[in-house]
XYZ file of C-alpha atoms in Angstrom:
659
model
C 17.128 65.453 59.385
C 20.680 64.573 60.301
C 20.912 62.069 57.447
C 19.194 64.178 54.783
C 22.357 65.576 53.280
C 24.387 62.363 52.834
C 21.273 60.407 51.883
C 20.335 62.729 49.053
C 23.907 63.038 47.791
C 24.186 59.253 47.664
C 20.792 59.042 45.944
C 22.034 61.445 43.294
C 25.130 59.317 42.747
C 22.920 56.224 42.426
C 20.740 57.993 39.814
C 23.862 58.854 37.811
C 25.096 55.277 37.968
C 21.775 53.857 36.747
C 21.706 56.245 33.784
C 25.312 55.542 32.818
C 24.704 51.784 32.967
C 21.454 52.143 31.001
C 23.290 54.143 28.327
C 25.871 51.379 27.887
C 23.562 48.369 28.059
C 21.075 49.623 25.449
C 23.635 50.361 22.758
C 23.510 48.193 19.658
C 27.028 46.954 20.513
C 28.518 47.021 23.987
C 31.955 47.761 22.536
C 30.759 50.465 20.132
C 32.048 53.132 22.533
C 35.547 52.943 24.076
C 35.646 52.004 27.746
C 36.887 55.421 28.810
C 33.629 56.933 27.603
C 31.605 54.526 29.731
C 33.679 55.822 32.616
C 33.013 59.371 31.479
C 29.277 58.708 31.486
C 29.485 57.385 35.008
C 31.525 60.374 36.232
C 29.286 62.947 34.572
C 26.124 61.493 35.995
C 27.607 60.826 39.407
C 28.772 64.428 39.481
C 25.479 65.798 38.179
C 23.221 63.660 40.316
C 25.239 64.091 43.476
C 25.660 67.852 43.067
C 22.018 68.599 42.237
C 20.512 66.467 44.963
C 23.221 67.485 47.420
C 22.349 71.153 46.956
C 18.675 70.259 47.249
C 19.391 68.472 50.543
C 21.108 71.530 51.976
C 18.234 73.767 50.897
C 15.640 71.404 52.344
C 17.476 71.222 55.627
C 17.064 74.974 56.000
C 13.713 75.351 54.294
C 11.823 72.778 56.361
C 12.321 74.642 59.638
C 9.367 77.036 59.163
C 6.477 77.483 56.727
C 7.890 80.841 55.614
C 11.203 79.259 54.730
C 9.445 76.487 52.809
C 7.656 79.052 50.641
C 10.849 81.024 50.276
C 12.667 77.877 49.128
C 9.940 77.069 46.601
C 10.107 80.598 45.213
C 13.898 80.589 45.047
C 13.886 77.209 43.325
C 11.424 78.521 40.723
C 13.481 81.643 40.077
C 16.686 79.578 39.829
C 15.226 77.244 37.199
C 13.917 80.183 35.149
C 17.216 82.072 35.347
C 19.251 79.014 34.324
C 16.997 78.396 31.320
C 17.039 82.019 30.190
C 20.797 82.385 30.605
C 21.493 79.176 28.666
C 19.225 80.312 25.835
C 20.206 83.984 25.918
C 19.656 85.729 22.639
C 18.230 82.664 20.916
C 14.611 83.038 22.033
C 11.975 85.749 21.852
C 10.262 87.017 24.996
C 7.385 84.604 24.429
C 9.823 81.792 23.665
C 11.783 82.518 26.824
C 8.612 82.392 28.895
C 7.611 79.089 27.329
C 11.095 77.654 27.931
C 11.016 78.672 31.594
C 7.535 77.245 32.144
C 8.470 74.047 30.324
C 11.554 73.622 32.510
C 9.459 74.101 35.629
C 7.071 71.462 34.335
C 9.945 68.996 33.865
C 11.214 69.768 37.369
C 7.705 69.175 38.678
C 7.599 65.785 36.922
C 10.824 64.788 38.684
C 9.665 65.978 42.107
C 6.185 64.486 41.762
C 7.376 61.102 40.469
C 9.931 60.838 43.262
C 7.571 61.957 46.020
C 4.603 59.815 44.943
C 6.794 56.758 44.392
C 8.511 57.091 47.783
C 5.163 57.243 49.588
C 3.761 54.341 47.574
C 6.659 51.954 48.196
C 6.951 53.012 51.862
C 3.555 51.470 52.599
C 4.165 48.291 50.618
C 6.589 45.439 50.400
C 8.973 43.939 47.909
C 6.222 43.567 45.317
C 5.719 47.320 45.003
C 9.445 47.908 44.791
C 9.635 45.322 42.021
C 6.817 47.032 40.116
C 8.624 50.366 40.338
C 11.840 48.735 39.122
C 9.997 47.299 36.109
C 8.433 50.690 35.372
C 11.888 52.267 35.556
C 13.330 49.695 33.171
C 10.524 50.247 30.654
C 10.935 54.027 30.870
C 14.693 53.819 30.270
C 14.231 51.338 27.413
C 11.670 53.507 25.618
C 13.759 56.641 26.091
C 17.003 55.028 24.937
C 15.716 52.892 22.059
C 12.212 53.602 20.776
C 12.099 57.407 20.842
C 15.764 58.171 20.146
C 16.138 61.526 18.331
C 12.416 61.802 17.616
C 10.815 64.127 20.170
C 12.974 66.232 22.495
C 10.061 66.977 24.822
C 9.372 63.250 25.208
C 13.045 62.568 25.992
C 13.090 65.181 28.721
C 9.788 64.001 30.156
C 10.928 60.387 30.312
C 14.334 61.401 31.644
C 12.777 63.386 34.496
C 10.304 60.609 35.258
C 13.049 57.979 35.249
C 15.154 60.165 37.535
C 12.244 60.410 39.976
C 11.675 56.655 39.983
C 15.389 55.968 40.417
C 15.684 58.507 43.224
C 12.733 56.951 45.058
C 14.157 53.426 44.809
C 17.641 54.573 45.779
C 16.373 56.622 48.732
C 14.377 53.641 49.972
C 17.261 51.209 49.609
C 20.008 53.454 50.965
C 18.075 54.628 54.015
C 18.878 51.313 55.739
C 22.474 51.010 54.490
C 24.595 53.769 56.056
C 27.925 52.320 54.871
C 26.842 52.141 51.249
C 25.341 55.614 51.582
C 28.619 56.945 52.932
C 30.588 55.250 50.135
C 28.395 56.755 47.441
C 28.598 60.166 49.059
C 32.405 59.866 49.038
C 32.345 58.881 45.341
C 30.183 61.905 44.572
C 32.664 64.172 46.345
C 35.587 62.656 44.421
C 33.757 63.165 41.116
C 33.031 66.773 42.036
C 36.674 67.476 42.896
C 37.808 65.700 39.713
C 35.444 67.807 37.630
C 36.742 71.025 39.177
C 40.369 69.954 38.738
C 39.745 69.077 35.054
C 38.356 72.505 34.119
C 41.677 73.752 32.642
C 41.590 70.839 30.154
C 37.934 71.217 29.201
C 38.686 72.252 25.591
C 40.741 69.130 24.913
C 38.075 67.016 26.559
C 35.271 68.578 24.518
C 37.222 68.192 21.278
C 37.681 64.464 21.832
C 34.247 63.815 23.296
C 32.199 65.993 20.947
C 31.527 63.127 18.526
C 29.393 61.633 21.291
C 26.837 64.389 20.628
C 25.959 62.408 17.541
C 25.007 59.482 19.743
C 21.645 60.531 21.183
C 21.853 58.588 24.442
C 22.434 59.771 27.977
C 26.189 60.035 27.435
C 25.724 62.207 24.356
C 23.213 64.392 26.173
C 25.607 64.772 29.097
C 28.409 65.942 26.795
C 26.025 68.367 25.106
C 25.025 69.821 28.467
C 28.633 70.187 29.554
C 29.376 71.998 26.306
C 26.430 74.338 26.849
C 28.223 75.632 29.971
C 31.138 76.868 27.850
C 29.476 77.918 24.612
C 27.195 80.717 23.590
C 23.778 80.756 22.031
C 22.845 78.353 19.194
C 23.390 79.135 15.531
C 20.000 77.985 14.370
C 18.047 81.077 15.344
C 20.615 83.772 14.644
C 20.686 86.199 11.756
C 23.602 85.924 9.353
C 26.221 88.651 9.404
C 29.843 89.519 10.042
C 32.917 87.426 9.572
C 33.873 83.785 9.556
C 35.242 82.120 12.672
C 38.978 82.167 13.155
C 39.120 78.974 15.198
C 37.537 75.544 14.986
C 37.053 75.334 18.747
C 33.594 76.781 18.421
C 31.630 79.162 16.219
C 31.364 82.781 17.227
C 28.173 84.746 17.808
C 27.357 85.649 14.207
C 27.462 83.666 11.006
C 28.517 85.127 7.650
C 26.361 86.097 4.723
C 25.853 83.447 2.058
C 28.710 83.638 -0.402
C 27.530 85.244 -3.697
C 28.801 82.199 -5.611
C 25.801 80.250 -4.284
C 23.358 82.793 -5.727
C 25.195 83.076 -9.055
C 27.206 79.865 -9.489
C 30.508 80.113 -11.379
C 30.508 78.978 -15.011
C 31.562 75.518 -16.062
C 35.253 75.392 -16.867
C 36.437 74.655 -20.384
C 38.147 71.513 -19.104
C 34.933 70.244 -17.494
C 32.910 70.939 -20.641
C 35.488 69.140 -22.784
C 35.564 66.127 -20.445
C 31.763 65.871 -20.462
C 31.626 66.270 -24.242
C 34.140 63.457 -24.760
C 31.884 61.114 -22.790
C 28.477 62.257 -24.058
C 29.308 63.111 -27.676
C 26.153 65.295 -27.691
C 23.806 62.317 -27.781
C 20.265 62.425 -26.392
C 18.690 59.618 -24.387
C 15.530 58.569 -22.661
C 16.009 58.451 -18.898
C 14.734 55.975 -16.295
C 15.398 56.826 -12.655
C 15.050 53.898 -10.280
C 14.755 55.802 -7.007
C 14.771 53.977 -3.663
C 13.746 55.883 -0.560
C 15.909 55.256 2.569
C 18.504 52.938 1.006
C 22.018 52.994 2.476
C 25.053 52.928 0.180
C 26.751 50.096 2.061
C 23.644 47.948 1.592
C 23.228 48.729 -2.110
C 26.862 47.864 -2.894
C 26.851 44.676 -0.803
C 26.503 41.631 -3.112
C 25.249 39.545 -0.191
C 22.270 41.861 0.345
C 21.576 43.343 -3.111
C 23.453 41.162 -5.610
C 21.769 42.594 -8.719
C 22.413 46.222 -7.827
C 26.009 45.395 -6.843
C 26.530 43.683 -10.232
C 24.922 46.671 -11.980
C 27.389 48.948 -10.187
C 30.402 46.838 -11.191
C 29.340 46.847 -14.859
C 28.510 50.556 -15.198
C 29.381 53.986 -13.793
C 29.430 53.743 -10.019
C 29.879 56.782 -7.784
C 31.049 55.216 -4.526
C 31.020 58.412 -2.473
C 27.744 60.078 -3.364
C 26.204 62.265 -0.650
C 22.622 63.396 -0.202
C 21.929 67.050 0.552
C 19.904 65.999 3.588
C 19.180 63.004 5.771
C 15.450 63.131 4.957
C 13.422 63.232 1.747
C 12.184 66.811 2.104
C 15.778 68.107 2.113
C 17.258 65.686 -0.403
C 14.674 64.966 -3.114
C 14.331 68.561 -4.425
C 18.102 68.796 -4.955
C 18.043 65.674 -7.150
C 15.593 67.351 -9.511
C 16.499 71.024 -9.521
C 20.208 70.756 -8.761
C 20.281 73.468 -6.101
C 20.853 73.369 -2.347
C 18.075 74.623 -0.086
C 16.344 76.388 -2.968
C 12.884 76.270 -4.569
C 12.075 74.584 -7.854
C 13.057 76.858 -10.745
C 12.555 77.151 -14.480
C 15.878 75.492 -15.283
C 15.416 72.296 -13.254
C 15.305 68.807 -14.739
C 11.544 68.770 -15.340
C 11.623 72.192 -16.993
C 14.494 71.253 -19.315
C 12.655 68.036 -20.236
C 9.482 70.019 -20.922
C 11.243 72.396 -23.335
C 12.767 69.367 -25.085
C 9.221 67.936 -25.527
C 9.969 64.931 -23.346
C 7.156 63.005 -21.661
C 7.537 63.028 -17.866
C 5.895 60.314 -15.784
C 6.177 59.528 -12.092
C 5.185 56.108 -10.741
C 5.030 56.242 -6.966
C 3.576 54.529 -3.906
C 0.350 56.222 -2.877
C 1.332 57.180 0.668
C 4.613 58.707 -0.530
C 2.768 60.636 -3.236
C 0.248 62.148 -0.836
C 2.984 63.093 1.630
C 5.141 64.792 -1.007
C 2.219 66.673 -2.554
C 1.718 68.243 0.858
C 5.357 68.795 1.813
C 6.860 69.536 -1.625
C 4.193 71.115 -3.872
C 6.909 71.820 -6.456
C 7.378 68.073 -6.962
C 4.704 68.202 -9.666
C 4.678 65.827 -12.625
C 2.461 66.091 -15.722
C 1.833 62.350 -15.522
C 1.578 60.686 -12.110
C 0.612 57.077 -11.370
C -0.097 56.225 -7.724
C 0.239 52.597 -6.639
C -1.834 51.731 -3.515
C 0.343 50.646 -0.601
C -2.213 50.422 2.220
C -5.862 49.642 2.842
C -8.271 52.568 2.219
C -9.316 52.686 5.881
C -5.734 52.679 7.225
C -4.436 56.032 8.436
C -1.044 56.691 6.876
C 1.085 59.831 6.892
C 4.680 59.355 5.780
C 4.856 56.106 7.762
C 2.352 53.294 8.135
C 2.038 51.800 4.631
C 2.181 48.005 4.965
C 1.865 46.755 1.370
C 4.786 46.244 -1.009
C 4.646 48.210 -4.272
C 8.046 47.451 -5.870
C 6.664 44.882 -8.310
C 3.657 46.985 -9.328
C 5.864 50.030 -9.865
C 8.060 48.083 -12.278
C 4.949 46.752 -14.056
C 3.570 50.285 -14.479
C 6.945 51.509 -15.736
C 7.248 48.763 -18.352
C 3.707 49.450 -19.564
C 4.531 53.142 -19.982
C 7.712 52.381 -21.953
C 5.806 50.057 -24.260
C 3.157 52.711 -24.875
C 5.630 55.534 -25.436
C 6.167 54.281 -29.011
C 9.300 56.226 -29.835
C 8.530 59.373 -27.820
C 11.390 60.641 -25.674
C 10.618 60.211 -21.988
C 11.722 60.697 -18.401
C 10.386 57.901 -16.204
C 10.838 58.189 -12.428
C 10.121 54.970 -10.504
C 9.732 55.965 -6.850
C 10.273 52.873 -4.670
C 8.974 53.112 -1.111
C 9.364 49.551 0.187
C 12.698 50.107 1.925
C 11.298 53.189 3.650
C 8.428 51.013 4.894
C 10.652 48.177 6.112
C 9.197 48.300 9.629
C 5.560 48.299 8.479
C 5.555 45.742 5.636
C 3.543 42.680 6.607
C 5.453 39.765 8.065
C 3.710 37.421 5.629
C 5.210 39.315 2.686
C 8.653 39.492 4.268
C 8.636 35.802 5.196
C 7.667 34.816 1.646
C 10.334 37.076 0.095
C 13.008 35.945 2.552
C 12.309 32.300 1.728
C 12.172 32.830 -2.030
C 15.300 35.019 -2.118
C 17.170 33.085 0.599
C 17.749 35.998 2.934
C 19.324 34.698 6.162
C 17.995 35.685 9.565
C 21.452 36.657 10.769
C 23.120 39.721 9.324
C 24.817 43.011 10.113
C 21.527 44.916 9.857
C 17.943 44.210 10.855
C 16.390 41.284 8.974
C 13.323 43.258 7.892
C 15.475 45.987 6.335
C 17.613 43.447 4.465
C 14.581 41.575 3.128
C 12.973 44.817 1.947
C 16.172 45.836 0.185
C 16.607 42.398 -1.410
C 13.032 42.468 -2.699
C 13.620 45.848 -4.364
C 16.880 44.482 -5.763
C 15.014 41.598 -7.406
C 12.486 43.949 -9.004
C 15.294 46.139 -10.346
C 16.838 43.055 -11.956
C 13.482 42.250 -13.567
C 13.249 45.788 -14.945
C 16.720 45.585 -16.488
C 16.009 42.172 -18.018
C 12.828 43.461 -19.668
C 14.571 46.583 -20.955
C 17.354 44.484 -22.445
C 14.920 42.056 -24.045
C 12.908 44.881 -25.631
C 15.961 46.736 -26.942
C 15.083 49.849 -24.943
C 18.547 49.999 -23.357
C 20.080 51.053 -26.682
C 18.837 54.610 -26.253
C 17.973 54.806 -22.563
C 20.069 55.954 -19.624
C 19.257 54.170 -16.356
C 20.013 55.752 -12.984
C 19.853 53.913 -9.659
C 19.807 56.357 -6.753
C 18.556 56.842 -3.197
C 17.557 60.058 -1.456
C 19.156 59.254 1.919
C 20.074 56.284 4.088
C 18.669 54.762 7.251
C 20.103 54.365 10.766
C 18.608 50.878 11.367
C 19.437 50.918 15.060
C 22.735 52.791 14.902
C 23.234 54.509 18.259
C 19.680 53.476 19.122
C 18.225 55.481 16.212
C 16.102 53.473 13.776
C 14.991 55.898 11.076
C 16.542 58.923 9.361
C 16.758 62.750 9.684
C 18.214 64.620 12.702
C 21.821 63.402 12.168
C 24.437 63.443 9.400
C 26.063 60.042 9.942
C 27.612 58.282 6.945
C 24.808 55.712 7.118
C 22.246 58.505 6.664
C 23.804 60.712 3.969
C 25.968 58.379 1.866
C 23.769 56.966 -0.875
C 24.084 54.685 -3.906
C 24.408 56.476 -7.251
C 24.894 54.286 -10.330
C 24.407 55.199 -13.987
C 24.204 53.203 -17.181
C 24.674 55.433 -20.219
C 24.591 53.901 -23.736
C 28.025 53.906 -25.299
C 29.837 54.693 -22.043
C 31.925 51.978 -20.434
C 32.163 51.056 -16.791
C 33.916 53.340 -14.349
C 34.334 53.548 -10.599
C 34.445 57.127 -9.324
C 35.695 57.483 -5.747
C 35.572 61.270 -5.838
C 32.835 62.738 -3.584
C 29.763 63.839 -5.525
C 26.418 65.269 -4.460
C 22.733 64.800 -5.083
C 22.701 68.239 -6.733
C 24.806 66.748 -9.545
C 22.053 64.381 -10.659
C 19.651 67.018 -12.008
C 22.095 68.754 -14.357
C 23.560 65.420 -15.511
C 20.143 64.123 -16.531
C 19.095 67.476 -18.006
C 21.932 67.123 -20.502
C 20.489 63.802 -21.623
C 17.677 65.878 -23.137
C 19.620 69.055 -23.935
C 23.396 68.486 -24.257
C 23.938 72.267 -24.229
C 22.108 72.895 -20.941
C 23.882 75.654 -18.984
C 25.188 74.946 -15.493
C 24.796 78.572 -14.395
C 21.395 77.779 -12.872
C 22.646 74.712 -10.983
C 24.746 74.238 -7.861
C 25.747 70.802 -9.124
C 28.246 69.610 -11.716
C 27.798 67.338 -14.724
C 28.796 63.902 -13.461
C 29.969 62.939 -16.937
C 32.789 65.469 -16.627
C 34.117 63.496 -13.629
C 33.848 60.312 -15.667
C 35.976 61.994 -18.326
C 38.432 63.447 -15.816
C 38.051 62.466 -12.123
C 40.671 65.054 -11.112
C 38.471 68.018 -12.045
C 37.566 70.366 -9.199
C 33.979 71.066 -8.192
C 32.524 74.496 -8.783
C 30.887 74.540 -5.325
C 31.440 72.465 -2.174
C 29.228 69.566 -1.109
C 26.973 70.670 1.739
C 24.094 69.016 3.575
C 21.656 69.558 6.407
C 19.633 67.532 8.900
C 16.330 68.493 10.453
C 13.857 67.310 13.061
C 10.493 68.345 11.689
C 11.244 71.951 10.619
C 14.161 72.616 12.972
C 17.668 72.384 11.553
C 19.778 70.255 13.899
C 23.048 69.848 11.969
C 24.774 71.108 8.859
C 27.724 69.507 7.128
C 30.331 69.782 4.386
C 32.302 67.120 2.497
C 35.730 67.803 1.044
C 37.895 65.007 -0.346
C 37.979 62.346 2.360
C 36.813 64.742 5.088
C 33.300 65.283 6.399
C 32.688 68.164 8.788
C 29.485 68.252 10.855
C 28.365 71.262 12.867
C 25.638 70.658 15.498
C 23.426 73.730 15.676
C 23.098 73.641 19.465
C 26.673 73.136 20.654
C 28.290 74.943 17.691
C 31.419 72.814 18.088
C 32.523 71.374 14.710
C 33.315 67.690 14.386
C 35.624 66.376 11.663
C 35.636 62.800 10.373
C 37.779 60.861 7.930
C 35.352 58.946 5.704
C 38.040 56.523 4.592
C 38.349 55.095 8.106
C 36.090 52.288 9.400
C 33.369 53.524 11.764
C 34.472 57.041 10.887
C 31.678 58.685 12.900
C 33.236 57.470 16.143
C 36.425 59.533 15.940
C 36.441 63.319 15.901
C 39.709 64.589 14.363
C 39.294 68.325 14.923
C 42.116 68.514 17.457
C 44.556 67.026 14.914
C 43.412 69.117 11.942
C 42.377 72.474 13.385
C 43.279 74.600 10.370
C 41.354 72.351 7.996
C 38.357 72.289 10.327
C 38.423 76.086 10.648
C 38.530 76.568 6.872
C 35.779 74.023 6.235
C 33.636 75.575 8.982
C 34.014 78.991 7.385
C 33.041 77.545 3.996
C 30.043 75.788 5.540
C 28.819 78.940 7.280
C 28.943 80.779 3.959
C 26.610 78.232 2.346
C 22.784 78.151 2.027
C 22.374 75.390 4.632
C 23.662 77.738 7.369
C 20.894 80.242 6.755
C 18.049 77.782 7.270
C 15.781 79.333 4.662
C 15.294 78.995 0.945
C 17.857 80.662 -1.307
C 16.463 81.816 -4.641
C 17.968 83.871 -7.398
């Protein structure tokens, strides 16, 4: 047993090194994170791996002397894991939740121990072939954890992380057992990292301020920073009741969050200046409305003439809101706000559909079948008097949210044009719900190949080829719709809106879909309007998805009151871009039903508050790759004020706010 202690410390250092290297190698761009953060990843994991396995070595050295001590060690280890879990989650879990958390943590620890022990025995009785097989299994496990399942299932991440740690430990223990010099060197490195970590404690706040943006990057480095933060922060916001006062500092958020500000329950009235600006633009005219809605379309893609030339041209010729933000990074949190104009609130009798109903306007939704079935289950209030479902998958194919493999963009436009032709002078609201971009991973390769060839979409590009082809195909169908509307004369009395509900990560930080985060790529969306009689305008002022509902409601009722909406009439900003908003722009991100982040946009600033760490991050949206630089340390007073405003909003409560 004389070598147990240095061997296990060096194994822990080796585990940390493998994870840090895996974190860097699997990023979409090697240089996407500054070099000092690669070094940070290495130090954190060397420190963590060496310290944990070093302490385990010391315990084993004592515990293996007698059977009684072995049982005592096992019991102490169990109690230690449970205590650490309960302390870290203090106040945020019920008794039953605490018990489940402790048992779950023990299960993860068991996965690590079992994978390491079984693997060590298996490779000890074999040769190089078995070691190679374990190395391949380790590589696959790391790849899946760091690319395929990023930000999807926390339990799966922890399971794979523990399993990968066990495999790495077994390989390292086997390799280092015959290399005493390397073992000694790694043990020395682990000791240096430990001393460095202890010496750096007085500067931990500055470190966490600068490194906190890495929490948004759901790889091993981001997880390491989150775990370090958990040592110096209190319980999460997500499960706390609202009360008390706003935080006085931006360093972190105190124990309690404030009550929702009354202005969210009873929004302030529209100012005389805003009403006058809107009236100058609208001139009290009424229009039909066509909403060309694209699920999961990023703003940078929609405005890029190389990817979506027709939409980009449409934006240049009409009213283009270049900084429009969704109220959520998934459809369930963003779509309702587009219609009813309220944040985190149920459908109400003053939303867009209700105003259209009282104005005797026909309301028809044309939507892909799988999207329709999903929304009927998740958002029962998204009910339309007339609904046309376009099949997007074979009848025997199981689809729920994802999985539809047939394009519907062309059929949706066909159904919309047929409806307009049959309307015969009746006022209408037509919502064309495009789902092709959302299904960019599932659409058949035959369809994508044909579209890419016909539309000359190159293989090389900034984003995934499948996503770009899907977007270009939708772009072509939008152009066809506009050509038909122009030819028929329908554009003379019809407002056309091009909008998306949220964006898509498309591999950013290893994340391929949406939800969970509040990156610019996920919450900044295209919003373009063509209104008869209104010239082109580019609005760089931040606007929100909640503004769409009230703006369109006034196409049917120019006197519609804003008192029931959280949003503002976008036409007032066209008339006077300097007007102030009545309420701030807020947003939220969820994983399934758990709120993971909340955010607020003010001028060029976007503040994001992770619900676990409770340490605000502040980004300047005018800077390239803005999500990579947290500016809290340079703008503490602004961050503190924005955090207070955010915590007084409906997204901080995590439940529906109704009047």
